[in-house]
Coordinates of C-alpha atoms in Angstrom, one line a residue:
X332 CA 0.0 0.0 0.0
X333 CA 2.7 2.5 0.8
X334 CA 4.5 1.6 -2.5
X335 CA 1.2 2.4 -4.1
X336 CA 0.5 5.6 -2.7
X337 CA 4.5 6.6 -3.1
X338 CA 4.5 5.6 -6.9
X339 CA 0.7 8.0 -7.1
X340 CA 2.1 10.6 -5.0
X341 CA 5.5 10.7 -7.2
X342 CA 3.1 11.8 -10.1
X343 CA 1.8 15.0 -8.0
X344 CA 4.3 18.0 -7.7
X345 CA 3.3 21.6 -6.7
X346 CA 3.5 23.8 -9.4
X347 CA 3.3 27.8 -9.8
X348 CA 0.4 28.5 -11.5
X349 CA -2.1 31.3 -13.1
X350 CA -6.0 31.4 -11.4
X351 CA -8.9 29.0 -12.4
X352 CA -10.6 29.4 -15.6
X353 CA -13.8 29.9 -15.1
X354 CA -15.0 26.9 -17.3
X355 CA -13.0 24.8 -15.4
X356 CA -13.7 25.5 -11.7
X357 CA -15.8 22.5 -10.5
X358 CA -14.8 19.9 -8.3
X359 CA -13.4 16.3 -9.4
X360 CA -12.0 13.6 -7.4
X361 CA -9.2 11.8 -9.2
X362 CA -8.0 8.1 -8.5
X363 CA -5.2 6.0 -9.1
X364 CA -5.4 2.9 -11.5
X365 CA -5.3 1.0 -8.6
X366 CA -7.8 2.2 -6.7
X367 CA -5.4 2.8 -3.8
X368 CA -5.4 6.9 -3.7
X369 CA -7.8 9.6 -4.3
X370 CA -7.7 13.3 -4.3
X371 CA -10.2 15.6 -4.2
X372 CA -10.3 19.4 -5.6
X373 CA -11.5 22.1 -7.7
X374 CA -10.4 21.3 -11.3
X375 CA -8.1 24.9 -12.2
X376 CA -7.0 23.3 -15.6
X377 CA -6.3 20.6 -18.4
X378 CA -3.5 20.9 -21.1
X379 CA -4.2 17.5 -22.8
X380 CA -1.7 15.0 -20.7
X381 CA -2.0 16.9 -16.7
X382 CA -4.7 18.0 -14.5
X383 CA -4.0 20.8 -12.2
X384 CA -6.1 20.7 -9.2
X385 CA -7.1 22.9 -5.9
X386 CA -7.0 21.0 -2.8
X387 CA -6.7 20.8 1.1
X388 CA -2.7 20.3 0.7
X389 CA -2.2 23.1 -2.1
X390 CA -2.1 23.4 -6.0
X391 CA -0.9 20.1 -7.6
X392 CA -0.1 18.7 -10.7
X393 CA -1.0 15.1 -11.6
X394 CA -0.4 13.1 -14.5
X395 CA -3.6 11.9 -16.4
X396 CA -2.2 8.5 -17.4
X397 CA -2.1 7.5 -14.0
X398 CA -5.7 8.6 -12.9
X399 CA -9.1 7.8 -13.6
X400 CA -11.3 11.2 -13.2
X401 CA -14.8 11.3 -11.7
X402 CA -17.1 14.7 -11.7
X403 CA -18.9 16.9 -13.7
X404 CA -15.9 19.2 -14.9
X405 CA -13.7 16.1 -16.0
X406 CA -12.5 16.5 -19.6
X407 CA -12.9 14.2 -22.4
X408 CA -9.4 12.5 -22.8
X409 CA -10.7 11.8 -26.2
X410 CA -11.7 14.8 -27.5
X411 CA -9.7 17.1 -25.9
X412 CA -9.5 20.7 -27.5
X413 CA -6.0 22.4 -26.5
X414 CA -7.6 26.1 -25.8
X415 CA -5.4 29.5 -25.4
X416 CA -6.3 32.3 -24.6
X417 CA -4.2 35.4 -26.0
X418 CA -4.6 38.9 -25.1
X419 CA -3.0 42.3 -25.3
X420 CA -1.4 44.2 -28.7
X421 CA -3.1 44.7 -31.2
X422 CA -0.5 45.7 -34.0
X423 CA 1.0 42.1 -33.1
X424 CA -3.1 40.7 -33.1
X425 CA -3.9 41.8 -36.3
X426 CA -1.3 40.6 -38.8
X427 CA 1.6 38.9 -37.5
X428 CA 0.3 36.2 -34.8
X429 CA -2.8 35.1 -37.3
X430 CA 0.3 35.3 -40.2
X431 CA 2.2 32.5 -37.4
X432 CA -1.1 30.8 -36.6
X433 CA -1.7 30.0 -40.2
X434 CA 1.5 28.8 -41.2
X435 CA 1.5 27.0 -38.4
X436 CA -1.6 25.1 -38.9
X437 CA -0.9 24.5 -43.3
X438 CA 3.1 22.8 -41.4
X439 CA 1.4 20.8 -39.2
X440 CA -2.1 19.2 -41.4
X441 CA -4.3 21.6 -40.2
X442 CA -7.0 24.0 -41.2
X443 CA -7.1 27.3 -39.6
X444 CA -10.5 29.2 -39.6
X445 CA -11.3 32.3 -38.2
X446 CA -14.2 33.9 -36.9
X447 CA -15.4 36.9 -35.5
X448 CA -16.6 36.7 -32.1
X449 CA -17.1 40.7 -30.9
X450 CA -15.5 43.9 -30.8
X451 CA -11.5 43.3 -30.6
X452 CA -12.2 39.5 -30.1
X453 CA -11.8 36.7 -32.9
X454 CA -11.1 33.1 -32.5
X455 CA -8.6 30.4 -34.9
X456 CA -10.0 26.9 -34.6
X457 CA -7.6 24.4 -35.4
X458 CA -9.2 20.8 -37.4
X459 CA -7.5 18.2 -38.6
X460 CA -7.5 18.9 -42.3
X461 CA -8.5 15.2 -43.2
X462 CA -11.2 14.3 -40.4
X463 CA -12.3 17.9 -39.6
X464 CA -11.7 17.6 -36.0
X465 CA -11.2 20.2 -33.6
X466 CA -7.6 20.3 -32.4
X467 CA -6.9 23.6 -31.2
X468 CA -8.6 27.2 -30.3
X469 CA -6.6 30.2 -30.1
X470 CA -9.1 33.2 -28.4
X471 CA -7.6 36.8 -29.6
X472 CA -8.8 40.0 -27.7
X473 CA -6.5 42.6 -29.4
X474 CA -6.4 46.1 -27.4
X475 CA -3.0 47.1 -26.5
X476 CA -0.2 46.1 -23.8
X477 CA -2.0 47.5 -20.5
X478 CA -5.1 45.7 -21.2
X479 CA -2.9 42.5 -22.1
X480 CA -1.6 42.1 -18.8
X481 CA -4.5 43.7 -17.2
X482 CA -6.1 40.7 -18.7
X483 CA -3.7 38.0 -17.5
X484 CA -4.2 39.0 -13.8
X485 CA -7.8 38.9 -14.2
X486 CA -7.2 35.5 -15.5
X487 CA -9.0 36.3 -19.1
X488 CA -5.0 35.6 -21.0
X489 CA -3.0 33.0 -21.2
X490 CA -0.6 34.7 -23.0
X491 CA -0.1 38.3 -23.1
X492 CA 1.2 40.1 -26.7
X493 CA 3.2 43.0 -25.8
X494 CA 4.8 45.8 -27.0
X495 CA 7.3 46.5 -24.0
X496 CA 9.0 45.1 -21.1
X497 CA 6.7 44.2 -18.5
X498 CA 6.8 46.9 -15.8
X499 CA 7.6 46.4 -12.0
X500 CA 4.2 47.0 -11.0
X501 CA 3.0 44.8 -13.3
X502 CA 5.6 42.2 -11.8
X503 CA 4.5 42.6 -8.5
X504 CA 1.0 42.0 -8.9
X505 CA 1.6 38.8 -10.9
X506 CA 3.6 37.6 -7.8
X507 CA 1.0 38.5 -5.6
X508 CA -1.9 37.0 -7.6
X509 CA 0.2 33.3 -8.0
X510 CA 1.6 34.2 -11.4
X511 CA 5.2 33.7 -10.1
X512 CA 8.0 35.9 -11.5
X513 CA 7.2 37.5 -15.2
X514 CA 10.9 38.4 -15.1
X515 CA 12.2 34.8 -14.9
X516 CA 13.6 32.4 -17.4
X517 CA 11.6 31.3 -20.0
X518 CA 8.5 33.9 -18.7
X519 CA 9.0 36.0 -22.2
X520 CA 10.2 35.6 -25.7
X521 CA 10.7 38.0 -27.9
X522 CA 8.3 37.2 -31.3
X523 CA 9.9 39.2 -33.9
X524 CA 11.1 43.3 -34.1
X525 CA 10.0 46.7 -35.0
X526 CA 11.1 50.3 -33.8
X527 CA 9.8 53.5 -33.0
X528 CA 10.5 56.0 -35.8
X529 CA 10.2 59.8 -36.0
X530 CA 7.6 60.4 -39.3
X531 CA 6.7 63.7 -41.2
X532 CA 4.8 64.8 -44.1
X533 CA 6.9 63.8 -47.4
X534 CA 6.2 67.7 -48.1
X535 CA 8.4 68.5 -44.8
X536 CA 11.9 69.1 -45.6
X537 CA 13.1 67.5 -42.5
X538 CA 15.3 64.6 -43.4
X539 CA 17.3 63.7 -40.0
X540 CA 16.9 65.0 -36.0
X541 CA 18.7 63.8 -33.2
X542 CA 17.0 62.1 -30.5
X543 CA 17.8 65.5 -27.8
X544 CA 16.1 66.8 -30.5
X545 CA 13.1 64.6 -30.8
X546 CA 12.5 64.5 -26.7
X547 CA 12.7 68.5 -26.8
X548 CA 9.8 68.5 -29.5
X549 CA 7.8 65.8 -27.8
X550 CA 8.2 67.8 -24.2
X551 CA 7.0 70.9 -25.9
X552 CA 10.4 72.4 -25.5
X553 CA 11.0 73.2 -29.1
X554 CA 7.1 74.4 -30.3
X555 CA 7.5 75.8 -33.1
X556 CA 9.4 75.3 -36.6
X557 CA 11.0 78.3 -36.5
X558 CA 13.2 76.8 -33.8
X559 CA 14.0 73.9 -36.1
X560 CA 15.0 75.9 -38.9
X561 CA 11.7 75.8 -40.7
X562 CA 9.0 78.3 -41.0
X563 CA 7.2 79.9 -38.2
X564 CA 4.5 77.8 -37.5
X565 CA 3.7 75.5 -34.3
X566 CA 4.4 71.8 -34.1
X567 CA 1.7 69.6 -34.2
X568 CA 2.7 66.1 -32.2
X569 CA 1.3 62.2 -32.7
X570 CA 1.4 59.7 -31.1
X571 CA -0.4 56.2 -30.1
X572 CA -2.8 56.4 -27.4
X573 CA -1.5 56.0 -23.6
X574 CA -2.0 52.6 -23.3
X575 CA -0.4 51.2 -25.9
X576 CA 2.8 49.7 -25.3
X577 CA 4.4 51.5 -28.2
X578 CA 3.8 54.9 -26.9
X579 CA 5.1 53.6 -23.0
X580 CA 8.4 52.6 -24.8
X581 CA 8.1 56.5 -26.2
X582 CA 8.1 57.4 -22.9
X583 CA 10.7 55.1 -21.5
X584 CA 13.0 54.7 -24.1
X585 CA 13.3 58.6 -25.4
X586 CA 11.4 60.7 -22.8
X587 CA 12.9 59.2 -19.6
X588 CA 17.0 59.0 -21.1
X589 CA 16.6 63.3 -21.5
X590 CA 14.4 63.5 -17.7
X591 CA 11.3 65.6 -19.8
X592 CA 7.5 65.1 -20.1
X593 CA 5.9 64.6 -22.6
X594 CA 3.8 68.1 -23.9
X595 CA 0.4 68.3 -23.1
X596 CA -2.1 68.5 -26.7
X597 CA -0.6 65.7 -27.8
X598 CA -2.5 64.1 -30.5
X599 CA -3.4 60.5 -30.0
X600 CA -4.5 57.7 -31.8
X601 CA -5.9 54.3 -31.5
X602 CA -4.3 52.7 -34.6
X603 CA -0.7 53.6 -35.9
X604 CA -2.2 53.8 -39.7
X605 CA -4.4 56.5 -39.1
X606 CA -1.5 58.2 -36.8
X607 CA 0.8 57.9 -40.2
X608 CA -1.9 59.3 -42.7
X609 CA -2.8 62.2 -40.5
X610 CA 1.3 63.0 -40.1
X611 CA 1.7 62.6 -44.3
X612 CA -1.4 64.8 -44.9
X613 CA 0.1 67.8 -42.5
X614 CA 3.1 69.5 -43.5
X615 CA 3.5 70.9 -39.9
X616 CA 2.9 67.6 -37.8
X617 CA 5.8 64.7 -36.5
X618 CA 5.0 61.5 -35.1
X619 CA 6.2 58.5 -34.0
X620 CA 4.8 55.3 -35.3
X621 CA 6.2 52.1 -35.8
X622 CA 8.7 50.9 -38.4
X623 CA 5.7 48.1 -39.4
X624 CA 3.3 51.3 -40.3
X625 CA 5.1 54.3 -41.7
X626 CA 2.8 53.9 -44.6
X627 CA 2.9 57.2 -46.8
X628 CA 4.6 59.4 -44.2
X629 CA 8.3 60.5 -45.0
X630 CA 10.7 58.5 -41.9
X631 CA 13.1 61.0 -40.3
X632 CA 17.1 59.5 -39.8
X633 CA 18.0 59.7 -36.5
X634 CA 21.4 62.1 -35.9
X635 CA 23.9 63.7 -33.8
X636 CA 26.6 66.8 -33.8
X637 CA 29.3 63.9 -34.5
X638 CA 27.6 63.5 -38.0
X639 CA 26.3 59.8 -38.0
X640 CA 23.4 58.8 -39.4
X641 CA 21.3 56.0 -38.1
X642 CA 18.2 54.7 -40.3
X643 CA 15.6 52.3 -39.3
X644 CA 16.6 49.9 -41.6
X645 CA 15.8 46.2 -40.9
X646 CA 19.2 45.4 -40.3
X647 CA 19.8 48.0 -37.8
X648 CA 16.7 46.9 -35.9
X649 CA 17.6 43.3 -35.8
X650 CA 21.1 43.9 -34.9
X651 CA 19.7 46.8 -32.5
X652 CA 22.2 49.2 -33.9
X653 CA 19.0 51.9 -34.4
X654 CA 18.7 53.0 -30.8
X655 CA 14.7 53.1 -30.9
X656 CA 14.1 48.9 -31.3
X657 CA 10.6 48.0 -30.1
X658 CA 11.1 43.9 -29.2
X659 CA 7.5 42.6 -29.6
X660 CA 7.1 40.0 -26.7
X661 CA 4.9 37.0 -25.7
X662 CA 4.3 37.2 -22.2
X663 CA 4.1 33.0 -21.0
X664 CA 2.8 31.3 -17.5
X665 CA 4.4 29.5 -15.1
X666 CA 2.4 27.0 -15.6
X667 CA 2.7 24.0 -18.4
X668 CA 1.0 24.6 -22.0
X669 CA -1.4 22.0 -24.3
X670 CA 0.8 20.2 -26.2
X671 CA -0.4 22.2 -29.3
X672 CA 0.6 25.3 -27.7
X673 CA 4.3 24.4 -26.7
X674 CA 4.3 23.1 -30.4
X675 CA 3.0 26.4 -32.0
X676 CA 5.5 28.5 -29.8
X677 CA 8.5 26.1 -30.7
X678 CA 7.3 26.8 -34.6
X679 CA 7.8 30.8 -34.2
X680 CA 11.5 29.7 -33.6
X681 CA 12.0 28.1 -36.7
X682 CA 13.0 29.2 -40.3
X683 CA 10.1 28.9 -41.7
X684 CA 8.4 31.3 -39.4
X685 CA 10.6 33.9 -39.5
X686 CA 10.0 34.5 -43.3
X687 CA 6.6 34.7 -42.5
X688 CA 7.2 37.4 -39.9
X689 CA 9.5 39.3 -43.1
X690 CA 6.1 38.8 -45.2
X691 CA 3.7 39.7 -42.5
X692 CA 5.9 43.5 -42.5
X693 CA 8.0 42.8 -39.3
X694 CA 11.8 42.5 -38.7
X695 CA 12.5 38.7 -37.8
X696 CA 15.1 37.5 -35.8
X697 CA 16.6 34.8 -37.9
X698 CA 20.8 35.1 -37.8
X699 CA 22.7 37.0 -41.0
X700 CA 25.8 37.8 -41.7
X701 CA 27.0 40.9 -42.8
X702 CA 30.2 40.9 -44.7
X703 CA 33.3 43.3 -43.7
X704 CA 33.0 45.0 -46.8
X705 CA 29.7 45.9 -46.5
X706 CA 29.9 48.0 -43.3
X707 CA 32.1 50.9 -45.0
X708 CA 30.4 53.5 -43.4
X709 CA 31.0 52.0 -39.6
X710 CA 34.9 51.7 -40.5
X711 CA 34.9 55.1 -41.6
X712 CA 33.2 56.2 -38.6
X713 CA 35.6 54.7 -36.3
X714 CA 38.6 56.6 -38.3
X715 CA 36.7 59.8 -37.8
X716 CA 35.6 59.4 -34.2
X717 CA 39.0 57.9 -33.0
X718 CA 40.5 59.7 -30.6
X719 CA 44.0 60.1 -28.9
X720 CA 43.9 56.8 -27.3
X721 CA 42.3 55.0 -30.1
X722 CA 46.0 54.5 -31.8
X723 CA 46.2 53.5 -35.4
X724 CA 47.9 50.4 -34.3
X725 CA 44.5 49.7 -32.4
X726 CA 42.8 50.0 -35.3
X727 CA 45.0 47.5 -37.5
X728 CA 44.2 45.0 -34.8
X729 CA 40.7 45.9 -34.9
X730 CA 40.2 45.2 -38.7
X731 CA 43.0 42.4 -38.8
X732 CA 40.9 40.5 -36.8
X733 CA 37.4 40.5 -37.8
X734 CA 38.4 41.4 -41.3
X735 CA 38.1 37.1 -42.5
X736 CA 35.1 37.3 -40.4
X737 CA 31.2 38.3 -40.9
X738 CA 29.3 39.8 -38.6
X739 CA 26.0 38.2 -37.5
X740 CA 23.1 40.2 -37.0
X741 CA 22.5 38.5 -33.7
X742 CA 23.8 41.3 -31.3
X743 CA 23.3 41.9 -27.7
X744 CA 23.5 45.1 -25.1
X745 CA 22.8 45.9 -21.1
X746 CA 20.7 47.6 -19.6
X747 CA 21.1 51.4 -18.6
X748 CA 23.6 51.8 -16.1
X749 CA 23.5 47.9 -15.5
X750 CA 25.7 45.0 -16.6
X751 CA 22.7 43.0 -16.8
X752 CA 21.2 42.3 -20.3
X753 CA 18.3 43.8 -22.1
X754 CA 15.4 41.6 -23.1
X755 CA 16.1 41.6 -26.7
X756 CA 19.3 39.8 -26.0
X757 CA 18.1 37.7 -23.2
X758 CA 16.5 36.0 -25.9
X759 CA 19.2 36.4 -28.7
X760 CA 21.1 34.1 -26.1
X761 CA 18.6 31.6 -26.5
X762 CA 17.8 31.7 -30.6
X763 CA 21.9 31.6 -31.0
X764 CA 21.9 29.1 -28.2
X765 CA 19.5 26.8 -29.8
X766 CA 21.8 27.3 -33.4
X767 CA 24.9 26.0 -31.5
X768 CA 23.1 23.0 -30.5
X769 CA 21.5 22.2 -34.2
X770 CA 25.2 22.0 -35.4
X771 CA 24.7 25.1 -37.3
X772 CA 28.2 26.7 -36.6
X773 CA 30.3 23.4 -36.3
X774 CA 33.6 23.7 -38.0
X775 CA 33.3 26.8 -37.7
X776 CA 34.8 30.2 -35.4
X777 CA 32.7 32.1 -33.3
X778 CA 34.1 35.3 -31.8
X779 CA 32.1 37.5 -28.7
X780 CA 33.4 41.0 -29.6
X781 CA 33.2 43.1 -26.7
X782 CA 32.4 47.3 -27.5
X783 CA 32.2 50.1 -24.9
X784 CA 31.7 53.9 -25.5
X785 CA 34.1 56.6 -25.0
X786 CA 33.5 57.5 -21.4
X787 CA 37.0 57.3 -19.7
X788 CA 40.4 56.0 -20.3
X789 CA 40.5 53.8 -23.3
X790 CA 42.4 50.9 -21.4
X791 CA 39.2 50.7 -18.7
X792 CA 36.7 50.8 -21.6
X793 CA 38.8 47.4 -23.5
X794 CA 38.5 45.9 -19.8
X795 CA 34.7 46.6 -19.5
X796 CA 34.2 45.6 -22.6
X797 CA 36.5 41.5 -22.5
X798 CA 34.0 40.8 -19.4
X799 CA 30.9 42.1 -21.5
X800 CA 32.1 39.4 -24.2
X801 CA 33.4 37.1 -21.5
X802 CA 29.9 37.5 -19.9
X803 CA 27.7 37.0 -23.1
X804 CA 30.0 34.1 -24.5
X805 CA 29.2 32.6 -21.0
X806 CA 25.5 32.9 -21.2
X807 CA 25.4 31.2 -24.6
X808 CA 27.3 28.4 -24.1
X809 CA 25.6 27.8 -20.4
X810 CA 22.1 27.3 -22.8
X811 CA 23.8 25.7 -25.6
X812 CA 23.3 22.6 -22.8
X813 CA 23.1 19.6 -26.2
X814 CA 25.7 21.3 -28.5
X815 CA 28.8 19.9 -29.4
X816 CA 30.8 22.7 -28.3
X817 CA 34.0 20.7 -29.3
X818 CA 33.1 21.1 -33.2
X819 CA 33.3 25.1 -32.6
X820 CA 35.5 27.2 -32.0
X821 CA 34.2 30.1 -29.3
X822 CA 36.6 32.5 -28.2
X823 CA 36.6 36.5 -27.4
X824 CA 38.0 39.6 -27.9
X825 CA 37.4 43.6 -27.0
X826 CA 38.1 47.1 -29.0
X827 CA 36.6 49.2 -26.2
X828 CA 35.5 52.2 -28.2
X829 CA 37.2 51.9 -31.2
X830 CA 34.1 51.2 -33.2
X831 CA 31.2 53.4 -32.3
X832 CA 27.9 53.2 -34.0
X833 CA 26.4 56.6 -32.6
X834 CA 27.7 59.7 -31.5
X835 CA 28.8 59.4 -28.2
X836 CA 27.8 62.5 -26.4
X837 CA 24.1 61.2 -25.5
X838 CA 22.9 58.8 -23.3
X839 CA 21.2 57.3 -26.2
X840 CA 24.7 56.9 -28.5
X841 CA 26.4 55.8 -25.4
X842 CA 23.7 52.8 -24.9
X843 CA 24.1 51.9 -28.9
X844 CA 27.7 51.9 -28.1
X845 CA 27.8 49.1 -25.6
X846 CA 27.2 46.4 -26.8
X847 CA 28.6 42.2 -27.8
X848 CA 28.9 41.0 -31.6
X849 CA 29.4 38.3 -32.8
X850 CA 31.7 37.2 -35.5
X851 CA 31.9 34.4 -37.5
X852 CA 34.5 32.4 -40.4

């Protein structure tokens, strides 16, 4: 008997998890094969192959091939229906998660059909393509990033689409309501990449603006044309509404670097299209949409008073070179996934997806490498910006080393003032990670090049930047855990600031500046 009970009670473990779904809260009493063990408790959940129940001795987890289930809210083993419910975004609701669910669905033998189920709310039902049964339901309610995670703490979402880091609030009320840590490993992925771009009116001869600039414009600072050069005439402002998560990273990533406000008269707007066409069709207005939906407005190049030029171009997202990136995250629970689900978020991994997320208008993350001779312009820069401790010797080394090499497009930076790294490249470790362990670099060299900016002595800023590269090189080995490391070659090296990528005199060029390549022959 106590060899029966140990081998049933080895199949429960406690387990972190989101509230009860409302569909799902009714009591069941589950028993052993044997008949030798039963637990009773409030049913919170089903994911095709575990129960998760409420009961006297806490939340546990208990494997459905060892039970028998007894109760009105029991499942149907047979027919189970892996359900999700995804909430928040809706520039990533409308095109590119449908774009994933599709291709998903034609990979995998099934058909995908949509339908309409209220305002902001559709559904994807997911049959097998041969027998027409129902294999998956994805439930969309597309508003924007407050409402997403507003939505997974009222237990409505799954998953939450998002637009921006979740915030430490946010954090602390998922803690508090049994969500466990948002902030922890494998609690986010970043989906695929846009950016935040300054727009005008193809009619405006604006062609480039710092990003001091921009944040003086968008506090009210500078009101008026006149004080840009142009004619004397106020500035009218766009941007999204509050709540979506494109206008927070506004806020965090341009307002809060220069300590302003943003002006109040703002003009807002629920969708980024109609924010672009009302910027094209007013010579006097600037916005800031995203790199997804410029649509007929004219994009303004990001400058500074050292002369370089930084365009939104989808190769300066992806390698976050263009200091305004806008990671578009899925936000995941604790708690284990139908099978389906795990399956669909492994596909928006692969190959295959990311050309979908190219054709759907985003920036994917899928690894390219940039040959030496095509970055001209960033050699150039570093012969103009060099200063007196950047010697020319240092800048033979510099191009005798990665000069056989390419540079991939998988990059990765800190934090402000931190040493810690951003969420972009928390999950760059992974997708380069999970490339070591498919063989995808074997026989081949991998170099972690480590970059600073120009703030103090030269010799400190090499140092800083070897246990930057020492530090990411770390990281991506540590979750390479099945890779063959001994058919690579993984090493590191450090230039300090001998190859800026922005002007260095803003808090914004600084955080470009820091940052880990990687190098490959």
């Amino acid at each position: 008997m106590y060899k029966l009970c140990a081998a049933f009670c080895a199949a429960l473990f406690l387990f972190a998890a989101a509230l009860p779904s409302p569909a799902l809260a009714q009591d069941v009493v589950l028993t052993s094969l044997d008949g030798a063990v039963e637990i009773e408790g409030t049913l919170k959940g089903f994911d095709g192959e575990f129960y998760r129940l409420d009961t006297v001795y806490g939340e546990i987890t208990v494997d459905a091939s060892g039970v028998n289930c007894a109760g009105p809210g029991c499942p149907n083993l047979e027919a189970f229906v892996a359900e999700m419910r995804v909430s928040g975004s809706a520039t990533m609701g409308r095109v590119l998660m449908p774009a994933l669910i599709e291709a998903f669905a034609l990979r995998n033998g099934l058909l995908a059909s949509r339908s309409e189920v209220g305002e902001n709310r559709f559904d994807y039902a997911l049959r097998d393509r041969e027998t027409g049964v129902e294999k998956g339901l994805f439930r969309f309610h597309t508003t924007n990033t407050d409402e997403g995670f507003a939505d997974l703490l009222a237990d409505d979402s799954d998953i939450v689409m998002s637009l921006r880091e979740v915030r430490p609030s946010e954090v602390r009320a998922a803690r508090e309501a049994g969500l466990g840590d948002l902030t922890g490993p494998n609690r986010s992925r970043v989906l695929a990449l846009d950016a935040m771009v300054p727009i005008v009116s193809p009619r405006n001869p604006l062609n480039a603006i710092s990003p001091a600039q921009l944040a003086r414009l968008f506090s009210g600072e500078i009101s008026n044309w006149l004080q840009m050069g142009g004619p004397d005439a106020p500035v009218v402002l766009h941007l999204p509404q509050e709540t979506s998560g494109l206008a927070q990273s506004v806020q965090d990533k341009l307002m809060a670097p220069a300590r302003a406000d943003l002006a109040a008269g703002v003009e807002r707007h629920a969708d980024n299209t109609e924010l672009a066409e009302a910027v094209a069709g007013d010579v006097l207005a600037i916005g800031i949409t995203s790199h997804s939906e410029i649509g007929n407005a004219k994009p303004v190049v990001l400058t500074g008073r050292c002369g370089f030029q930084l365009r939104a171009s989808r190769l300066a997202i992806k390698t976050e070179d263009y200091p305004l990136t806008a990671p578009m995250f899925l936000y995941l629970p604790a708690r284990r996934l139908p099978k389906l689900a795990r399956d669909f978020l492994t596909f928006t991994r692969s190959d295959p997806a990311q050309i979908v997320i190219r054709r759907a208008g985003f920036v994917d993350q899928a690894p390219e490498e940039v040959a030496i001779n095509a970055q001209g312009d960033r050699f150039a820069n570093a012969i103009t910006a060099a200063g007196e401790e950047t010697s020319l010797d240092e800048l033979k080394r510099l191009v005798g080393t990665l000069g056989t090499r390419h540079r991939l497009s998988t990059s990765f930076r800190f934090r402000a003032g931190s040493t810690l790294l951003d969420a972009q490249s928390l999950s760059n470790v992974q997708q380069l990670a999970r490339a070591l362990e498919a063989g995808k670099y074997d026989t081949r060299s991998v170099l972690f090049v480590g970059f600073s900016d120009g703030q103090g002595a030269a010799s400190a800023n090499r140092a800083i930047a070897t246990r930057r590269a020492e530090a990411v090189r770390d990281a991506v080995v540590s979750a390479a855990e099945t890779a063959n490391l001994e058919r690579v070659h993984v090493d590191i090296a450090a230039f300090g600031e001998a190859l800026p990528l922005a002007c260095d005199e803003t808090a914004w060029g600084r955080q470009a500046n820091r940052r880990v390549e990687v190098w490959v022959r």
